[in-house]
Every structure is written in structure tokens, then in C-alpha cells.
mmCIF file of C-alpha atoms in Angstrom:
data_model
loop_
_atom_site.group_PDB
_atom_site.id
_atom_site.type_symbol
_atom_site.label_atom_id
_atom_site.label_comp_id
_atom_site.label_asym_id
_atom_site.label_seq_id
_atom_site.Cartn_x
_atom_site.Cartn_y
_atom_site.Cartn_z
ATOM 1 C CA UNK R 1 111.888 96.745 105.534
ATOM 2 C CA UNK R 2 109.052 98.643 103.853
ATOM 3 C CA UNK R 3 109.404 101.446 106.373
ATOM 4 C CA UNK R 4 113.175 101.612 105.882
ATOM 5 C CA UNK R 5 112.810 101.630 102.084
ATOM 6 C CA UNK R 6 110.246 104.400 102.345
ATOM 7 C CA UNK R 7 112.572 106.415 104.577
ATOM 8 C CA UNK R 8 115.548 105.886 102.220
ATOM 9 C CA UNK R 9 113.280 107.042 99.353
ATOM 10 C CA UNK R 10 115.550 105.626 96.643
ATOM 11 C CA UNK R 11 114.545 103.626 93.580
ATOM 12 C CA UNK R 12 115.338 100.425 95.487
ATOM 13 C CA UNK R 13 116.788 99.566 98.861
ATOM 14 C CA UNK R 14 118.541 96.184 99.129
ATOM 15 C CA UNK R 15 118.326 93.982 102.225
ATOM 16 C CA UNK R 16 120.840 91.179 102.794
ATOM 17 C CA UNK R 17 121.270 88.427 105.380
ATOM 18 C CA UNK R 18 123.257 85.146 105.310
ATOM 19 C CA UNK R 19 121.353 82.103 104.036
ATOM 20 C CA UNK R 20 122.318 78.670 102.638
ATOM 21 C CA UNK R 21 125.952 79.431 101.932
ATOM 22 C CA UNK R 22 125.091 82.759 100.330
ATOM 23 C CA UNK R 23 122.826 85.694 101.094
ATOM 24 C CA UNK R 24 119.096 86.289 100.947
ATOM 25 C CA UNK R 25 118.570 89.433 98.885
ATOM 26 C CA UNK R 26 115.335 91.421 98.767
ATOM 27 C CA UNK R 27 114.624 94.656 96.894
ATOM 28 C CA UNK R 28 112.058 97.231 97.936
ATOM 29 C CA UNK R 29 111.017 100.514 96.341
ATOM 30 C CA UNK R 30 109.367 103.131 98.570
ATOM 31 C CA UNK R 31 106.046 101.470 97.631
ATOM 32 C CA UNK R 32 106.496 97.791 96.699
ATOM 33 C CA UNK R 33 108.805 94.769 96.813
ATOM 34 C CA UNK R 34 110.104 93.874 93.337
ATOM 35 C CA UNK R 35 111.073 90.550 91.770
ATOM 36 C CA UNK R 36 114.312 91.582 90.064
ATOM 37 C CA UNK R 37 116.670 94.540 90.429
ATOM 38 C CA UNK R 38 120.104 95.042 88.948
ATOM 39 C CA UNK R 39 121.656 98.109 90.533
ATOM 40 C CA UNK R 40 120.702 97.064 94.082
ATOM 41 C CA UNK R 41 122.212 93.616 93.402
ATOM 42 C CA UNK R 42 125.380 95.297 92.154
ATOM 43 C CA UNK R 43 125.478 97.457 95.290
ATOM 44 C CA UNK R 44 124.891 94.439 97.538
ATOM 45 C CA UNK R 45 127.781 92.524 96.000
ATOM 46 C CA UNK R 46 130.015 95.606 96.211
ATOM 47 C CA UNK R 47 129.320 96.001 99.942
ATOM 48 C CA UNK R 48 130.018 92.323 100.656
ATOM 49 C CA UNK R 49 133.474 92.637 99.097
ATOM 50 C CA UNK R 50 134.187 96.186 100.269
ATOM 51 C CA UNK R 51 133.394 95.417 103.918
ATOM 52 C CA UNK R 52 135.179 92.020 103.884
ATOM 53 C CA UNK R 53 132.081 89.857 104.263
ATOM 54 C CA UNK R 54 133.429 87.957 101.241
ATOM 55 C CA UNK R 55 137.040 87.402 100.095
ATOM 56 C CA UNK R 56 137.994 89.674 97.173
ATOM 57 C CA UNK R 57 137.822 86.965 94.499
ATOM 58 C CA UNK R 58 134.900 84.951 95.916
ATOM 59 C CA UNK R 59 131.626 84.767 94.015
ATOM 60 C CA UNK R 60 128.676 86.594 95.589
ATOM 61 C CA UNK R 61 125.665 84.263 95.644
ATOM 62 C CA UNK R 62 122.151 85.591 96.262
ATOM 63 C CA UNK R 63 118.849 83.814 96.905
ATOM 64 C CA UNK R 64 116.105 86.018 95.446
ATOM 65 C CA UNK R 65 112.529 86.044 94.191
ATOM 66 C CA UNK R 66 114.034 85.438 90.728
ATOM 67 C CA UNK R 67 116.074 82.426 91.816
ATOM 68 C CA UNK R 68 119.788 82.223 92.541
ATOM 69 C CA UNK R 69 121.773 85.167 91.137
ATOM 70 C CA UNK R 70 125.559 85.411 91.209
ATOM 71 C CA UNK R 71 128.079 88.219 90.866
ATOM 72 C CA UNK R 72 131.803 88.186 90.247
ATOM 73 C CA UNK R 73 134.494 90.820 90.084
ATOM 74 C CA UNK R 74 136.066 91.601 86.722
ATOM 75 C CA UNK R 75 138.670 94.290 87.346
ATOM 76 C CA UNK R 76 136.832 97.506 88.214
ATOM 77 C CA UNK R 77 133.525 96.039 87.013
ATOM 78 C CA UNK R 78 131.026 93.715 88.677
ATOM 79 C CA UNK R 79 129.379 91.160 86.401
ATOM 80 C CA UNK R 80 125.919 89.872 87.364
ATOM 81 C CA UNK R 81 124.465 86.628 86.019
ATOM 82 C CA UNK R 82 120.761 87.325 85.345
ATOM 83 C CA UNK R 83 118.016 85.414 83.543
ATOM 84 C CA UNK R 84 117.187 86.712 80.067
ATOM 85 C CA UNK R 85 113.690 88.200 79.939
ATOM 86 C CA UNK R 86 112.913 88.639 76.225
ATOM 87 C CA UNK R 87 109.950 90.857 75.398
ATOM 88 C CA UNK R 88 107.419 89.619 72.834
ATOM 89 C CA UNK R 89 105.697 91.997 70.382
ATOM 90 C CA UNK R 90 102.275 93.190 71.550
ATOM 91 C CA UNK R 91 99.703 95.768 70.582
ATOM 92 C CA UNK R 92 100.350 99.022 72.422
ATOM 93 C CA UNK R 93 97.728 99.991 75.008
ATOM 94 C CA UNK R 94 95.839 103.132 73.942
ATOM 95 C CA UNK R 95 97.424 105.491 76.483
ATOM 96 C CA UNK R 96 101.052 104.415 75.961
ATOM 97 C CA UNK R 97 101.862 106.701 73.003
ATOM 98 C CA UNK R 98 99.989 109.556 74.672
ATOM 99 C CA UNK R 99 101.847 108.990 77.949
ATOM 100 C CA UNK R 100 105.246 109.047 76.226
ATOM 101 C CA UNK R 101 104.319 111.872 73.880
ATOM 102 C CA UNK R 102 105.881 110.345 70.761
ATOM 103 C CA UNK R 103 105.334 107.783 68.020
ATOM 104 C CA UNK R 104 106.126 104.183 68.970
ATOM 105 C CA UNK R 105 108.349 102.323 66.526
ATOM 106 C CA UNK R 106 108.028 98.932 68.244
ATOM 107 C CA UNK R 107 106.178 97.727 71.366
ATOM 108 C CA UNK R 108 106.830 94.481 73.229
ATOM 109 C CA UNK R 109 106.227 93.106 76.702
ATOM 110 C CA UNK R 110 107.725 90.561 79.098
ATOM 111 C CA UNK R 111 106.547 89.450 82.528
ATOM 112 C CA UNK R 112 107.697 92.727 84.106
ATOM 113 C CA UNK R 113 107.619 95.630 81.673
ATOM 114 C CA UNK R 114 106.653 97.126 78.340
ATOM 115 C CA UNK R 115 109.630 97.657 76.019
ATOM 116 C CA UNK R 116 109.186 100.513 73.550
ATOM 117 C CA UNK R 117 111.541 101.446 70.726
ATOM 118 C CA UNK R 118 111.398 105.080 69.583
ATOM 119 C CA UNK R 119 112.759 106.697 66.435
ATOM 120 C CA UNK R 120 116.093 108.030 67.673
ATOM 121 C CA UNK R 121 118.344 108.797 70.613
ATOM 122 C CA UNK R 122 117.388 112.477 70.449
ATOM 123 C CA UNK R 123 113.696 111.557 70.724
ATOM 124 C CA UNK R 124 114.430 109.309 73.694
ATOM 125 C CA UNK R 125 116.466 111.951 75.515
ATOM 126 C CA UNK R 126 113.760 114.587 75.039
ATOM 127 C CA UNK R 127 110.897 112.499 76.465
ATOM 128 C CA UNK R 128 108.865 114.146 79.214
ATOM 129 C CA UNK R 129 106.262 111.454 79.929
ATOM 130 C CA UNK R 130 102.899 111.765 81.604
ATOM 131 C CA UNK R 131 103.507 109.723 84.749
ATOM 132 C CA UNK R 132 99.830 109.741 85.688
ATOM 133 C CA UNK R 133 98.989 107.824 82.498
ATOM 134 C CA UNK R 134 101.980 105.495 82.865
ATOM 135 C CA UNK R 135 100.896 104.689 86.416
ATOM 136 C CA UNK R 136 97.689 103.165 85.052
ATOM 137 C CA UNK R 137 99.486 100.503 83.013
ATOM 138 C CA UNK R 138 99.404 96.967 84.521
ATOM 139 C CA UNK R 139 103.191 96.516 84.484
ATOM 140 C CA UNK R 140 106.201 97.204 86.711
ATOM 141 C CA UNK R 141 107.463 99.858 84.312
ATOM 142 C CA UNK R 142 108.141 100.995 80.760
ATOM 143 C CA UNK R 143 111.554 100.566 79.105
ATOM 144 C CA UNK R 144 112.096 103.057 76.283
ATOM 145 C CA UNK R 145 115.031 102.464 73.961
ATOM 146 C CA UNK R 146 116.670 103.573 70.719
ATOM 147 C CA UNK R 147 119.790 102.854 68.705
ATOM 148 C CA UNK R 148 122.698 104.795 70.193
ATOM 149 C CA UNK R 149 125.201 107.088 68.535
ATOM 150 C CA UNK R 150 128.114 106.570 70.942
ATOM 151 C CA UNK R 151 126.822 103.315 72.467
ATOM 152 C CA UNK R 152 125.101 100.286 70.917
ATOM 153 C CA UNK R 153 121.791 101.387 72.403
ATOM 154 C CA UNK R 154 120.357 103.901 74.836
ATOM 155 C CA UNK R 155 117.411 103.544 77.189
ATOM 156 C CA UNK R 156 115.287 105.120 79.904
ATOM 157 C CA UNK R 157 113.054 103.413 82.457
ATOM 158 C CA UNK R 158 109.828 104.818 83.882
ATOM 159 C CA UNK R 159 107.976 103.051 86.711
ATOM 160 C CA UNK R 160 105.594 105.448 88.472
ATOM 161 C CA UNK R 161 103.291 102.541 89.321
ATOM 162 C CA UNK R 162 106.134 101.076 91.404
ATOM 163 C CA UNK R 163 106.903 104.385 93.112
ATOM 164 C CA UNK R 164 109.699 105.439 90.705
ATOM 165 C CA UNK R 165 108.946 108.112 88.112
ATOM 166 C CA UNK R 166 112.310 107.512 86.429
ATOM 167 C CA UNK R 167 114.995 105.085 87.550
ATOM 168 C CA UNK R 168 118.587 106.352 87.148
ATOM 169 C CA UNK R 169 119.990 102.994 85.965
ATOM 170 C CA UNK R 170 118.006 99.757 85.690
ATOM 171 C CA UNK R 171 120.082 96.594 85.482
ATOM 172 C CA UNK R 172 117.051 94.302 85.283
ATOM 173 C CA UNK R 173 115.716 96.182 82.232
ATOM 174 C CA UNK R 174 118.830 94.996 80.413
ATOM 175 C CA UNK R 175 117.569 91.421 80.757
ATOM 176 C CA UNK R 176 115.098 92.492 78.063
ATOM 177 C CA UNK R 177 117.261 95.073 76.261
ATOM 178 C CA UNK R 178 120.136 92.643 75.646
ATOM 179 C CA UNK R 179 118.125 90.054 73.675
ATOM 180 C CA UNK R 180 116.171 92.826 71.906
ATOM 181 C CA UNK R 181 119.268 94.644 70.610
ATOM 182 C CA UNK R 182 121.342 91.481 70.252
ATOM 183 C CA UNK R 183 118.881 90.213 67.639
ATOM 184 C CA UNK R 184 118.812 93.550 65.789
ATOM 185 C CA UNK R 185 122.532 94.246 65.841
ATOM 186 C CA UNK R 186 123.755 90.669 65.469
ATOM 187 C CA UNK R 187 125.908 91.009 68.585
ATOM 188 C CA UNK R 188 126.284 88.999 71.783
ATOM 189 C CA UNK R 189 128.288 91.682 73.618
ATOM 190 C CA UNK R 190 127.110 95.294 73.730
ATOM 191 C CA UNK R 191 127.407 98.499 75.711
ATOM 192 C CA UNK R 192 124.304 100.466 76.607
ATOM 193 C CA UNK R 193 123.789 103.863 78.158
ATOM 194 C CA UNK R 194 120.796 104.672 80.358
ATOM 195 C CA UNK R 195 120.074 108.305 79.582
ATOM 196 C CA UNK R 196 118.521 109.441 82.855
ATOM 197 C CA UNK R 197 119.567 112.723 84.456
ATOM 198 C CA UNK R 198 122.312 110.860 86.344
ATOM 199 C CA UNK R 199 123.037 108.362 83.579
ATOM 200 C CA UNK R 200 124.976 105.122 83.606
ATOM 201 C CA UNK R 201 126.927 102.742 81.364
ATOM 202 C CA UNK R 202 125.899 99.075 81.348
ATOM 203 C CA UNK R 203 127.779 96.269 79.601
ATOM 204 C CA UNK R 204 125.788 93.200 78.526
ATOM 205 C CA UNK R 205 126.799 89.759 77.291
ATOM 206 C CA UNK R 206 124.296 87.197 75.977
ATOM 207 C CA UNK R 207 124.777 83.488 76.653
ATOM 208 C CA UNK R 208 121.825 81.180 75.893
ATOM 209 C CA UNK R 209 119.046 82.038 78.366
ATOM 210 C CA UNK R 210 121.280 84.231 80.563
ATOM 211 C CA UNK R 211 122.363 87.861 80.351
ATOM 212 C CA UNK R 212 125.608 88.896 82.016
ATOM 213 C CA UNK R 213 125.213 92.515 83.067
ATOM 214 C CA UNK R 214 128.225 94.541 84.189
ATOM 215 C CA UNK R 215 128.386 97.832 86.030
ATOM 216 C CA UNK R 216 130.506 99.695 88.543
ATOM 217 C CA UNK R 217 129.880 100.684 92.159
ATOM 218 C CA UNK R 218 131.445 102.981 94.717
ATOM 219 C CA UNK R 219 130.673 103.493 98.401
ATOM 220 C CA UNK R 220 129.508 107.073 99.022
ATOM 221 C CA UNK R 221 127.904 106.850 102.468
ATOM 222 C CA UNK R 222 128.130 104.788 105.657
ATOM 223 C CA UNK R 223 125.913 105.137 108.689
ATOM 224 C CA UNK R 224 123.892 103.563 111.467
ATOM 225 C CA UNK R 225 120.130 103.201 111.273
ATOM 226 C CA UNK R 226 118.658 104.142 114.669
ATOM 227 C CA UNK R 227 115.331 102.796 115.891
#
């Protein structure tokens, strides 16, 4: 699986096989196996329905390193049931502001990532981080976020230490972003935009210690992997 993920050279490659009435799901970057990944879970559920491994209205159930995760169809969207991963305020490590090249409005951390709020959406979109410095941080990655103009919030995700300089869209980061912005905006349902070069819209819904994260998927390529 590591060799395949390295050959695919995408942010994450998802691997599925039937297990205990559902599917075992594992996520690998080109360098490491990760504990939680949103967009590869979304893609896995999409393929199960698209290729008729599951009936159209059946729930997709995955056994993962983060416990049992489920997905359901909601029109053209796929809603994932993820654990909330709130980030607690911490003192910023010395190289974090230097690596991002801007002032840090708020810094927090959960078991996976640093979460950094910056002054504005324009600041966030203009970031050109020093990936060498970010790679030295003892975390999976760095979530950078700001209040949005068109959306409730915007974000970017940098994880050079995990083999991903910038992830196009990071569902699992929204397990931290949803409680962070929910508390600030007084909302339980929000729409975020991940402002990478490719970009992506993510809907979130807070419910106790869970975050329901919704996105869309489309099949763009089919093929056979030859030994």
C-alpha cells in the first residue's frame, strides 16, 4: 500500500476491503499512514455507491484508525459522520509565525494539527509558507483559517511533514474548524471554503461530539493497477 500511495503521489490514497459488515478503510500519503482523512473517505463512499458495491441509499460504514465512520447520501452531497477534534489554545512555537510569514491572531492545537487564525481572508489567500520550517513542527499539519467574505470561514492546510506541502481540500481539518468557528459565530451549521489552488466547498454541521462534514465527489479516472 505504501508503494502504491507513493506511485499515485496524491495527498492521500484510500484502500478499502470488506470487513465486519462494512469496509476497512486506510489512508496513506506518499510518506505516511494517517489516522483520519476526509476527502479520501468521501471518495471511498462515492466509489462504493457508483460501482454498485452498495445500494444507492445504503449507509457506507468504515472501520478506521479513528473508529467507525459512516457516510450517507444527501442529494448530490455525501455527508460524513466524523468525531469532533476541538483545538485548545497553546503558545505558538517560535518558528510558526516565521514559517507562515504573517502575524498569528490565535493559535490552538489538537491531537493532529496546529490551528492558526490569521487577520483576514486576503492574508490567508496570499500565504506562501516556508515548508522547510513547517516540516520541523511535531504535528501532522497546520490548519490556517480566517473569517470568510462569501463563506462562513476559509482555510488552508499545510502538511509538509506528512508529505503534502498543501492539501487541496482537507475534510478532517473541519473536525477542528467546525467547533472553532461554531463557537465564534454562534452557529451549528456552516459552509467553509478551502482556498487552495484547486479549492473546495465543505459544509459542516455540529452535533454534540460529532461533526457532520459534507462534500461532493465525481469519478474522473478508472484503470487497472498492473504488478
